[in-house]
PDB file of C-alpha atoms in Angstrom:
ATOM      1  CA  MET A   1      -2.082 -53.691 -22.400  1.00  0.00           C
ATOM      2  CA  SER A   2      -1.927 -53.763 -18.917  1.00  0.00           C
ATOM      3  CA  ILE A   3      -1.013 -49.912 -17.232  1.00  0.00           C
ATOM      4  CA  LYS A   4       1.160 -50.804 -14.583  1.00  0.00           C
ATOM      5  CA  ALA A   5       0.508 -48.504 -11.469  1.00  0.00           C
ATOM      6  CA  ALA A   6       3.136 -47.551 -10.453  1.00  0.00           C
ATOM      7  CA  ASP A   7       3.481 -46.153 -14.289  1.00  0.00           C
ATOM      8  CA  VAL A   8       0.055 -43.422 -13.308  1.00  0.00           C
ATOM      9  CA  ALA A   9       1.691 -43.067 -10.248  1.00  0.00           C
ATOM     10  CA  LYS A  10       4.619 -41.728 -11.684  1.00  0.00           C
ATOM     11  CA  LEU A  11       2.689 -40.327 -13.937  1.00  0.00           C
ATOM     12  CA  ARG A  12       0.335 -38.462 -12.055  1.00  0.00           C
ATOM     13  CA  LYS A  13       3.280 -36.745  -9.553  1.00  0.00           C
ATOM     14  CA  ALA A  14       4.639 -35.457 -13.401  1.00  0.00           C
ATOM     15  CA  THR A  15       0.951 -33.486 -13.898  1.00  0.00           C
ATOM     16  CA  GLY A  16      -0.812 -32.994 -10.948  1.00  0.00           C
ATOM     17  CA  ALA A  17      -3.935 -35.403 -12.896  1.00  0.00           C
ATOM     18  CA  GLY A  18      -6.416 -37.649 -11.797  1.00  0.00           C
ATOM     19  CA  MET A  19      -5.556 -41.240 -11.359  1.00  0.00           C
ATOM     20  CA  MET A  20      -8.890 -42.283 -14.381  1.00  0.00           C
ATOM     21  CA  ASP A  21      -6.572 -39.531 -16.674  1.00  0.00           C
ATOM     22  CA  CYS A  22      -3.006 -40.784 -16.139  1.00  0.00           C
ATOM     23  CA  LYS A  23      -4.601 -44.006 -17.228  1.00  0.00           C
ATOM     24  CA  LYS A  24      -6.995 -43.205 -20.170  1.00  0.00           C
ATOM     25  CA  ALA A  25      -3.687 -41.430 -21.153  1.00  0.00           C
ATOM     26  CA  LEU A  26      -1.260 -44.068 -20.740  1.00  0.00           C
ATOM     27  CA  THR A  27      -3.472 -46.188 -22.388  1.00  0.00           C
ATOM     28  CA  GLU A  28      -4.086 -44.516 -25.289  1.00  0.00           C
ATOM     29  CA  ALA A  29      -0.532 -43.704 -25.673  1.00  0.00           C
ATOM     30  CA  GLU A  30       0.352 -47.640 -25.108  1.00  0.00           C
ATOM     31  CA  GLY A  31       2.402 -47.506 -22.227  1.00  0.00           C
ATOM     32  CA  ASP A  32       5.186 -44.170 -23.680  1.00  0.00           C
ATOM     33  CA  PHE A  33       5.253 -42.242 -20.527  1.00  0.00           C
ATOM     34  CA  ASP A  34       6.500 -38.983 -22.892  1.00  0.00           C
ATOM     35  CA  ALA A  35       3.750 -39.397 -24.993  1.00  0.00           C
ATOM     36  CA  ALA A  36       1.222 -40.023 -22.372  1.00  0.00           C
ATOM     37  CA  VAL A  37       1.692 -36.931 -20.373  1.00  0.00           C
ATOM     38  CA  GLU A  38       1.573 -34.484 -23.367  1.00  0.00           C
ATOM     39  CA  ILE A  39      -1.773 -36.358 -23.874  1.00  0.00           C
ATOM     40  CA  ILE A  40      -2.329 -35.119 -21.125  1.00  0.00           C
ATOM     41  CA  ARG A  41      -0.615 -31.455 -21.523  1.00  0.00           C
ATOM     42  CA  LYS A  42      -3.330 -31.149 -24.348  1.00  0.00           C
ATOM     43  CA  LYS A  43      -6.166 -31.871 -22.772  1.00  0.00           C
ATOM     44  CA  GLY A  44      -5.017 -29.316 -20.356  1.00  0.00           C
ATOM     45  CA  MET A  45      -5.513 -26.991 -23.595  1.00  0.00           C
ATOM     46  CA  ALA A  46      -8.742 -28.171 -24.549  1.00  0.00           C
ATOM     47  CA  ILE A  47     -10.158 -28.602 -21.378  1.00  0.00           C
ATOM     48  CA  ALA A  48      -8.357 -23.660 -20.823  1.00  0.00           C
ATOM     49  CA  ASN A  49     -10.645 -23.455 -24.766  1.00  0.00           C
ATOM     50  CA  LYS A  50     -13.589 -24.635 -23.339  1.00  0.00           C
ATOM     51  CA  ARG A  51     -13.387 -22.234 -20.336  1.00  0.00           C
ATOM     52  CA  ALA A  52     -11.793 -19.093 -21.679  1.00  0.00           C
ATOM     53  CA  ASP A  53     -15.041 -17.084 -21.074  1.00  0.00           C
ATOM     54  CA  ARG A  54     -15.825 -18.608 -17.921  1.00  0.00           C
ATOM     55  CA  GLU A  55     -15.108 -16.513 -14.221  1.00  0.00           C
ATOM     56  CA  ALA A  56     -12.285 -16.735 -12.652  1.00  0.00           C
ATOM     57  CA  THR A  57     -13.146 -14.439  -9.661  1.00  0.00           C
ATOM     58  CA  GLU A  58     -12.114 -17.043  -6.714  1.00  0.00           C
ATOM     59  CA  GLY A  59      -8.537 -17.855  -5.798  1.00  0.00           C
ATOM     60  CA  VAL A  60      -6.143 -16.475  -3.508  1.00  0.00           C
ATOM     61  CA  VAL A  61      -3.211 -13.757  -3.729  1.00  0.00           C
ATOM     62  CA  LEU A  62       0.066 -14.434  -1.808  1.00  0.00           C
ATOM     63  CA  ALA A  63       3.397 -11.975  -1.281  1.00  0.00           C
ATOM     64  CA  LYS A  64       7.016 -12.920  -0.495  1.00  0.00           C
ATOM     65  CA  VAL A  65      10.159 -11.229   0.394  1.00  0.00           C
ATOM     66  CA  SER A  66      13.540 -11.930  -0.214  1.00  0.00           C
ATOM     67  CA  GLU A  67      15.712 -13.446   2.225  1.00  0.00           C
ATOM     68  CA  ASP A  68      17.947 -10.346   1.960  1.00  0.00           C
ATOM     69  CA  LYS A  69      14.291  -8.610   2.320  1.00  0.00           C
ATOM     70  CA  LYS A  70      15.149  -6.477  -0.099  1.00  0.00           C
ATOM     71  CA  THR A  71      12.471  -7.729  -2.685  1.00  0.00           C
ATOM     72  CA  GLY A  72       8.515  -8.699  -2.607  1.00  0.00           C
ATOM     73  CA  ALA A  73       6.736  -9.970  -4.898  1.00  0.00           C
ATOM     74  CA  LEU A  74       2.509 -10.080  -4.897  1.00  0.00           C
ATOM     75  CA  ILE A  75       0.037 -12.605  -6.972  1.00  0.00           C
ATOM     76  CA  THR A  76      -2.818 -13.383  -7.911  1.00  0.00           C
ATOM     77  CA  LEU A  77      -3.589 -16.853  -9.195  1.00  0.00           C
ATOM     78  CA  ASN A  78      -7.641 -17.260  -9.334  1.00  0.00           C
ATOM     79  CA  CYS A  79     -10.393 -20.670  -9.900  1.00  0.00           C
ATOM     80  CA  GLU A  80     -13.442 -20.360 -10.327  1.00  0.00           C
ATOM     81  CA  THR A  81     -14.495 -22.271  -6.924  1.00  0.00           C
ATOM     82  CA  ASP A  82     -13.392 -20.721  -3.165  1.00  0.00           C
ATOM     83  CA  PHE A  83     -13.769 -24.819  -3.188  1.00  0.00           C
ATOM     84  CA  VAL A  84     -11.039 -25.162  -4.971  1.00  0.00           C
ATOM     85  CA  ALA A  85      -8.619 -21.816  -4.800  1.00  0.00           C
ATOM     86  CA  LYS A  86      -8.745 -23.545  -0.708  1.00  0.00           C
ATOM     87  CA  ASN A  87      -7.465 -27.260  -1.766  1.00  0.00           C
ATOM     88  CA  GLU A  88      -3.359 -27.487  -0.518  1.00  0.00           C
ATOM     89  CA  ASN A  89      -2.546 -28.196  -3.747  1.00  0.00           C
ATOM     90  CA  PHE A  90      -3.920 -24.694  -5.649  1.00  0.00           C
ATOM     91  CA  VAL A  91      -2.110 -22.875  -2.220  1.00  0.00           C
ATOM     92  CA  ALA A  92       0.901 -24.582  -2.971  1.00  0.00           C
ATOM     93  CA  PHE A  93       0.870 -23.792  -7.454  1.00  0.00           C
ATOM     94  CA  ALA A  94       0.624 -19.785  -6.249  1.00  0.00           C
ATOM     95  CA  THR A  95       2.913 -20.406  -3.818  1.00  0.00           C
ATOM     96  CA  GLN A  96       5.795 -22.255  -6.131  1.00  0.00           C
ATOM     97  CA  ILE A  97       5.060 -19.164  -9.282  1.00  0.00           C
ATOM     98  CA  LEU A  98       6.091 -16.315  -6.544  1.00  0.00           C
ATOM     99  CA  ASP A  99       9.131 -18.327  -5.633  1.00  0.00           C
ATOM    100  CA  LEU A 100      10.348 -18.523  -9.198  1.00  0.00           C
ATOM    101  CA  ALA A 101       8.809 -14.274  -9.233  1.00  0.00           C
ATOM    102  CA  LEU A 102      11.113 -13.767  -6.365  1.00  0.00           C
ATOM    103  CA  ALA A 103      13.781 -15.666  -7.956  1.00  0.00           C
ATOM    104  CA  ASN A 104      14.401 -14.370 -11.527  1.00  0.00           C
ATOM    105  CA  LYS A 105      12.074 -10.190 -10.323  1.00  0.00           C
ATOM    106  CA  PRO A 106      10.470 -10.370 -14.124  1.00  0.00           C
ATOM    107  CA  ALA A 107       9.613  -7.380 -14.861  1.00  0.00           C
ATOM    108  CA  ASP A 108       5.240  -7.365 -15.806  1.00  0.00           C
ATOM    109  CA  LEU A 109       2.950 -10.328 -15.653  1.00  0.00           C
ATOM    110  CA  GLU A 110       4.137 -11.382 -19.448  1.00  0.00           C
ATOM    111  CA  ALA A 111       7.372 -12.272 -18.587  1.00  0.00           C
ATOM    112  CA  LEU A 112       6.196 -13.930 -15.489  1.00  0.00           C
ATOM    113  CA  LYS A 113       4.230 -15.666 -17.525  1.00  0.00           C
ATOM    114  CA  ALA A 114       7.002 -16.748 -20.336  1.00  0.00           C
ATOM    115  CA  LEU A 115       9.732 -18.214 -17.823  1.00  0.00           C
ATOM    116  CA  GLU A 116      10.868 -21.668 -17.195  1.00  0.00           C
ATOM    117  CA  MET A 117       9.540 -23.464 -14.753  1.00  0.00           C
ATOM    118  CA  ASP A 118      10.282 -27.192 -14.631  1.00  0.00           C
ATOM    119  CA  GLY A 119      10.662 -27.147 -18.099  1.00  0.00           C
ATOM    120  CA  ARG A 120       8.416 -25.450 -19.363  1.00  0.00           C
ATOM    121  CA  THR A 121       6.739 -21.987 -19.215  1.00  0.00           C
ATOM    122  CA  VAL A 122       4.418 -20.953 -16.175  1.00  0.00           C
ATOM    123  CA  GLU A 123       2.366 -20.174 -18.465  1.00  0.00           C
ATOM    124  CA  ALA A 124       1.809 -23.705 -19.662  1.00  0.00           C
ATOM    125  CA  HIS A 125       1.619 -24.897 -16.512  1.00  0.00           C
ATOM    126  CA  VAL A 126      -1.224 -22.430 -15.873  1.00  0.00           C
ATOM    127  CA  THR A 127      -2.626 -23.763 -18.610  1.00  0.00           C
ATOM    128  CA  GLU A 128      -2.698 -27.364 -18.115  1.00  0.00           C
ATOM    129  CA  GLN A 129      -3.710 -27.102 -13.914  1.00  0.00           C
ATOM    130  CA  THR A 130      -7.215 -26.263 -15.556  1.00  0.00           C
ATOM    131  CA  GLY A 131      -7.154 -29.873 -17.155  1.00  0.00           C
ATOM    132  CA  VAL A 132      -6.325 -30.790 -13.998  1.00  0.00           C
ATOM    133  CA  ILE A 133      -8.008 -29.322 -12.128  1.00  0.00           C
ATOM    134  CA  GLY A 134     -11.024 -28.757 -14.315  1.00  0.00           C
ATOM    135  CA  GLU A 135     -11.593 -25.309 -13.445  1.00  0.00           C
ATOM    136  CA  LYS A 136     -10.601 -21.680 -15.041  1.00  0.00           C
ATOM    137  CA  ILE A 137      -7.184 -20.720 -13.879  1.00  0.00           C
ATOM    138  CA  ASP A 138      -5.855 -17.388 -14.476  1.00  0.00           C
ATOM    139  CA  LEU A 139      -2.320 -15.566 -13.353  1.00  0.00           C
ATOM    140  CA  SER A 140      -3.741 -12.167 -13.022  1.00  0.00           C
ATOM    141  CA  ASN A 141      -1.775 -10.621 -11.278  1.00  0.00           C
ATOM    142  CA  TYR A 142       1.846 -10.003 -10.911  1.00  0.00           C
ATOM    143  CA  GLU A 143       3.168  -7.127  -8.409  1.00  0.00           C
ATOM    144  CA  THR A 144       6.488  -5.948  -6.532  1.00  0.00           C
ATOM    145  CA  ILE A 145       9.117  -3.973  -4.913  1.00  0.00           C
ATOM    146  CA  GLU A 146      12.973  -2.829  -3.667  1.00  0.00           C
ATOM    147  CA  ALA A 147      13.952  -1.317  -0.466  1.00  0.00           C
ATOM    148  CA  GLU A 148      16.260  -1.416   1.737  1.00  0.00           C
ATOM    149  CA  SER A 149      13.706  -3.790   3.521  1.00  0.00           C
ATOM    150  CA  ALA A 150      10.010  -4.834   2.604  1.00  0.00           C
ATOM    151  CA  VAL A 151       7.992  -6.172   4.714  1.00  0.00           C
ATOM    152  CA  ALA A 152       5.175  -9.440   3.311  1.00  0.00           C
ATOM    153  CA  TYR A 153       1.213  -9.610   5.053  1.00  0.00           C
ATOM    154  CA  ILE A 154      -0.739 -12.234   3.404  1.00  0.00           C
ATOM    155  CA  HIS A 155      -4.605 -12.472   5.746  1.00  0.00           C
ATOM    156  CA  ALA A 156      -5.984 -14.905   6.658  1.00  0.00           C
ATOM    157  CA  GLY A 157      -7.598 -17.195   4.562  1.00  0.00           C
ATOM    158  CA  ASN A 158      -4.979 -16.259   1.133  1.00  0.00           C
ATOM    159  CA  LYS A 159      -7.717 -13.500  -0.172  1.00  0.00           C
ATOM    160  CA  LEU A 160      -5.989 -10.543   0.319  1.00  0.00           C
ATOM    161  CA  ALA A 161      -2.326  -9.554   0.673  1.00  0.00           C
ATOM    162  CA  THR A 162       0.806  -6.216   0.662  1.00  0.00           C
ATOM    163  CA  LEU A 163       3.961  -5.694   0.619  1.00  0.00           C
ATOM    164  CA  ILE A 164       5.681  -2.352   1.757  1.00  0.00           C
ATOM    165  CA  GLY A 165       8.840  -1.485   1.670  1.00  0.00           C
ATOM    166  CA  PHE A 166      10.901   1.176   4.099  1.00  0.00           C
ATOM    167  CA  ASN A 167      14.088   3.094   3.134  1.00  0.00           C
ATOM    168  CA  LYS A 168      15.749   1.645   5.792  1.00  0.00           C
ATOM    169  CA  GLU A 169      16.027  -1.479   7.857  1.00  0.00           C
ATOM    170  CA  VAL A 170      12.921  -2.266  10.631  1.00  0.00           C
ATOM    171  CA  GLU A 171      11.771  -3.644  13.303  1.00  0.00           C
ATOM    172  CA  GLU A 172       9.720  -7.173  12.525  1.00  0.00           C
ATOM    173  CA  GLN A 173       6.774  -6.221  14.235  1.00  0.00           C
ATOM    174  CA  MET A 174       6.644  -2.994  13.290  1.00  0.00           C
ATOM    175  CA  GLY A 175       6.756  -3.761   9.634  1.00  0.00           C
ATOM    176  CA  LYS A 176       4.136  -6.018   9.977  1.00  0.00           C
ATOM    177  CA  ASP A 177       2.267  -3.932  11.455  1.00  0.00           C
ATOM    178  CA  VAL A 178       2.824  -1.118   8.989  1.00  0.00           C
ATOM    179  CA  ALA A 179       1.690  -4.548   6.328  1.00  0.00           C
ATOM    180  CA  MET A 180      -1.632  -5.142   8.054  1.00  0.00           C
ATOM    181  CA  GLN A 181      -2.627  -1.340   9.338  1.00  0.00           C
ATOM    182  CA  ALA A 182      -2.032  -1.261   5.168  1.00  0.00           C
ATOM    183  CA  ALA A 183      -4.701  -4.361   4.263  1.00  0.00           C
ATOM    184  CA  ALA A 184      -7.374  -3.166   6.914  1.00  0.00           C
ATOM    185  CA  MET A 185      -7.022   0.572   5.945  1.00  0.00           C
ATOM    186  CA  ALA A 186      -7.324   0.158   1.920  1.00  0.00           C
ATOM    187  CA  PRO A 187      -4.690   3.563   1.398  1.00  0.00           C
ATOM    188  CA  ILE A 188      -4.634   4.521  -2.188  1.00  0.00           C
ATOM    189  CA  ALA A 189      -1.151   5.645  -1.756  1.00  0.00           C
ATOM    190  CA  ILE A 190       1.979   6.973   0.089  1.00  0.00           C
ATOM    191  CA  ASN A 191       1.452   9.642   1.811  1.00  0.00           C
ATOM    192  CA  GLU A 192      -0.651  13.487  -0.200  1.00  0.00           C
ATOM    193  CA  ASP A 193       2.323  13.936  -3.443  1.00  0.00           C
ATOM    194  CA  ALA A 194       2.256  10.043  -4.188  1.00  0.00           C
ATOM    195  CA  VAL A 195      -1.887  10.586  -4.522  1.00  0.00           C
ATOM    196  CA  PRO A 196      -2.976  11.182  -8.367  1.00  0.00           C
ATOM    197  CA  ALA A 197      -3.546  14.577  -9.387  1.00  0.00           C
ATOM    198  CA  ASP A 198      -6.920  13.319 -10.678  1.00  0.00           C
ATOM    199  CA  VAL A 199      -7.933  12.212  -7.664  1.00  0.00           C
ATOM    200  CA  VAL A 200      -7.036  15.563  -6.073  1.00  0.00           C
ATOM    201  CA  ALA A 201      -9.026  17.272  -8.369  1.00  0.00           C
ATOM    202  CA  LYS A 202     -12.173  15.165  -8.851  1.00  0.00           C
ATOM    203  CA  GLU A 203     -11.941  16.199  -4.621  1.00  0.00           C
ATOM    204  CA  LEU A 204     -11.802  19.671  -5.108  1.00  0.00           C
ATOM    205  CA  GLU A 205     -14.787  19.871  -7.136  1.00  0.00           C
ATOM    206  CA  ILE A 206     -16.600  17.013  -4.631  1.00  0.00           C
ATOM    207  CA  GLY A 207     -15.265  19.662  -1.798  1.00  0.00           C
ATOM    208  CA  LYS A 208     -16.698  22.964  -3.293  1.00  0.00           C
ATOM    209  CA  GLU A 209     -19.921  21.853  -4.952  1.00  0.00           C
ATOM    210  CA  LYS A 210     -20.482  20.267  -1.847  1.00  0.00           C
ATOM    211  CA  ALA A 211     -19.601  23.696   0.496  1.00  0.00           C
ATOM    212  CA  ARG A 212     -21.344  24.929  -2.683  1.00  0.00           C
ATOM    213  CA  LEU A 213     -24.550  23.466  -1.931  1.00  0.00           C
ATOM    214  CA  GLU A 214     -24.108  24.201   1.910  1.00  0.00           C
ATOM    215  CA  GLY A 215     -24.674  27.484   1.560  1.00  0.00           C
ATOM    216  CA  LYS A 216     -20.871  28.780   1.912  1.00  0.00           C
ATOM    217  CA  PRO A 217     -19.742  31.985  -0.185  1.00  0.00           C
ATOM    218  CA  GLU A 218     -18.330  31.792  -3.549  1.00  0.00           C
ATOM    219  CA  GLN A 219     -15.209  33.402  -2.575  1.00  0.00           C
ATOM    220  CA  ILE A 220     -14.528  30.295  -0.079  1.00  0.00           C
ATOM    221  CA  LEU A 221     -15.430  27.999  -1.672  1.00  0.00           C
ATOM    222  CA  ASP A 222     -11.746  27.491  -2.570  1.00  0.00           C
ATOM    223  CA  LYS A 223     -10.460  27.410   1.157  1.00  0.00           C
ATOM    224  CA  ILE A 224     -13.503  25.477   1.957  1.00  0.00           C
ATOM    225  CA  ALA A 225     -12.213  22.716  -0.753  1.00  0.00           C
ATOM    226  CA  GLN A 226      -8.218  22.965   0.575  1.00  0.00           C
ATOM    227  CA  GLY A 227     -10.057  22.027   4.191  1.00  0.00           C
ATOM    228  CA  ARG A 228     -11.962  18.438   3.504  1.00  0.00           C
ATOM    229  CA  LEU A 229      -8.954  17.738   0.529  1.00  0.00           C
ATOM    230  CA  GLY A 230      -6.492  17.531   3.475  1.00  0.00           C
ATOM    231  CA  LYS A 231      -8.813  15.064   5.834  1.00  0.00           C
ATOM    232  CA  PHE A 232      -9.489  12.840   2.612  1.00  0.00           C
ATOM    233  CA  PHE A 233      -5.756  12.933   2.765  1.00  0.00           C
ATOM    234  CA  LYS A 234      -5.305  11.347   6.176  1.00  0.00           C
ATOM    235  CA  GLU A 235      -8.068   7.981   6.111  1.00  0.00           C
ATOM    236  CA  VAL A 236      -6.577   7.592   1.873  1.00  0.00           C
ATOM    237  CA  THR A 237      -2.773   7.848   2.463  1.00  0.00           C
ATOM    238  CA  LEU A 238      -1.536   5.367   5.026  1.00  0.00           C
ATOM    239  CA  LEU A 239       1.628   7.551   6.669  1.00  0.00           C
ATOM    240  CA  ASN A 240      -1.111  10.134   7.142  1.00  0.00           C
ATOM    241  CA  GLN A 241      -4.035   7.516   8.831  1.00  0.00           C
ATOM    242  CA  ASP A 242      -4.685   7.250  11.721  1.00  0.00           C
ATOM    243  CA  PHE A 243      -2.539   4.311  13.252  1.00  0.00           C
ATOM    244  CA  VAL A 244      -4.939   1.202  14.195  1.00  0.00           C
ATOM    245  CA  LYS A 245      -3.160  -0.020  16.794  1.00  0.00           C
ATOM    246  CA  ASP A 246      -3.371   3.423  18.468  1.00  0.00           C
ATOM    247  CA  GLY A 247      -5.882   5.790  17.171  1.00  0.00           C
ATOM    248  CA  LYS A 248      -3.929   9.128  18.595  1.00  0.00           C
ATOM    249  CA  LYS A 249      -1.448   9.237  16.186  1.00  0.00           C
ATOM    250  CA  SER A 250      -0.614   8.800  13.227  1.00  0.00           C
ATOM    251  CA  VAL A 251       1.238   5.859  10.700  1.00  0.00           C
ATOM    252  CA  LYS A 252       4.076   8.399  10.424  1.00  0.00           C
ATOM    253  CA  GLN A 253       3.990   9.396  13.840  1.00  0.00           C
ATOM    254  CA  TYR A 254       4.486   5.672  14.612  1.00  0.00           C
ATOM    255  CA  LEU A 255       7.682   5.465  13.014  1.00  0.00           C
ATOM    256  CA  THR A 256       9.138   8.340  13.569  1.00  0.00           C
ATOM    257  CA  GLU A 257       9.202   7.427  17.146  1.00  0.00           C
ATOM    258  CA  ALA A 258      11.456   4.588  17.154  1.00  0.00           C
ATOM    259  CA  ASP A 259      12.904   6.165  14.540  1.00  0.00           C
ATOM    260  CA  LYS A 260      12.928   9.426  12.856  1.00  0.00           C
ATOM    261  CA  ASP A 261      13.377   8.930   9.361  1.00  0.00           C
ATOM    262  CA  LEU A 262      11.971   6.209   9.065  1.00  0.00           C
ATOM    263  CA  THR A 263       9.003   5.785   6.216  1.00  0.00           C
ATOM    264  CA  VAL A 264       7.478   3.942   3.948  1.00  0.00           C
ATOM    265  CA  THR A 265       8.790   4.210   0.557  1.00  0.00           C
ATOM    266  CA  ALA A 266       7.252   1.574  -1.260  1.00  0.00           C
ATOM    267  CA  MET A 267       3.223   0.052  -1.184  1.00  0.00           C
ATOM    268  CA  LYS A 268       1.203  -2.772  -2.329  1.00  0.00           C
ATOM    269  CA  ARG A 269      -1.743  -4.424  -1.833  1.00  0.00           C
ATOM    270  CA  PHE A 270      -4.756  -6.485  -4.166  1.00  0.00           C
ATOM    271  CA  THR A 271      -7.394  -8.009  -2.402  1.00  0.00           C
ATOM    272  CA  LEU A 272      -9.744 -10.763  -4.520  1.00  0.00           C
ATOM    273  CA  ASN A 273     -12.904  -8.992  -2.198  1.00  0.00           C
ATOM    274  CA  ALA A 274     -13.026  -5.857  -4.220  1.00  0.00           C
TER     275      ALA A 274
END
């Protein structure tokens, strides 16, 4: 039977599949549009199953805040090659998922995958895109924050993004500066109180052992280790880090110079290059 170009275009727009795949699906479905859509979806599932054991280590990391700047969301959509990661349709698909996350505030990644988008779940769309693109596609990460003022930053190339929450409204450039600081300096926590106890214990033990190897007296090893822990906190906690734009002050000082009560209450950071 003859397949109209307009029907192929319509199916391509609905599914994102290639022109030849759409024509073949319509031919197989004998012109039935809904049946052709189902054929393409099933093809996507078949390709996804075949590529399930492939490594999807490329992709995009995107972050965004709501219009009222009270909520922030960050997602990671993986693929197999950088070529696909840079494709505008792939980035647009990831952005669509991110917007859905911001609008619905799902509790976790599985809840995000279960959300409905254009009549089907996000997970079903991701599986379908595997068939359309021909690479393994995986929605692997979702983070969210709630704050009085949220700021998002995406580093050039879409491989690294951060979300920062503040306890009160923050000037735009200041918020961006702190979000970029988190991106550049990779802090593991907002302040020393937020560093996991096991990490602190490990650093104290490392400090003691290093001092012991240096020949320091046993009775002062704990004191030396505590001193080195302070240096560790300065390096790995956001508020205690030297401010990148002015190394003479800490990030905390940078904020309190603008408002003595201004501080960071939430932080999320993710990179594909870890």
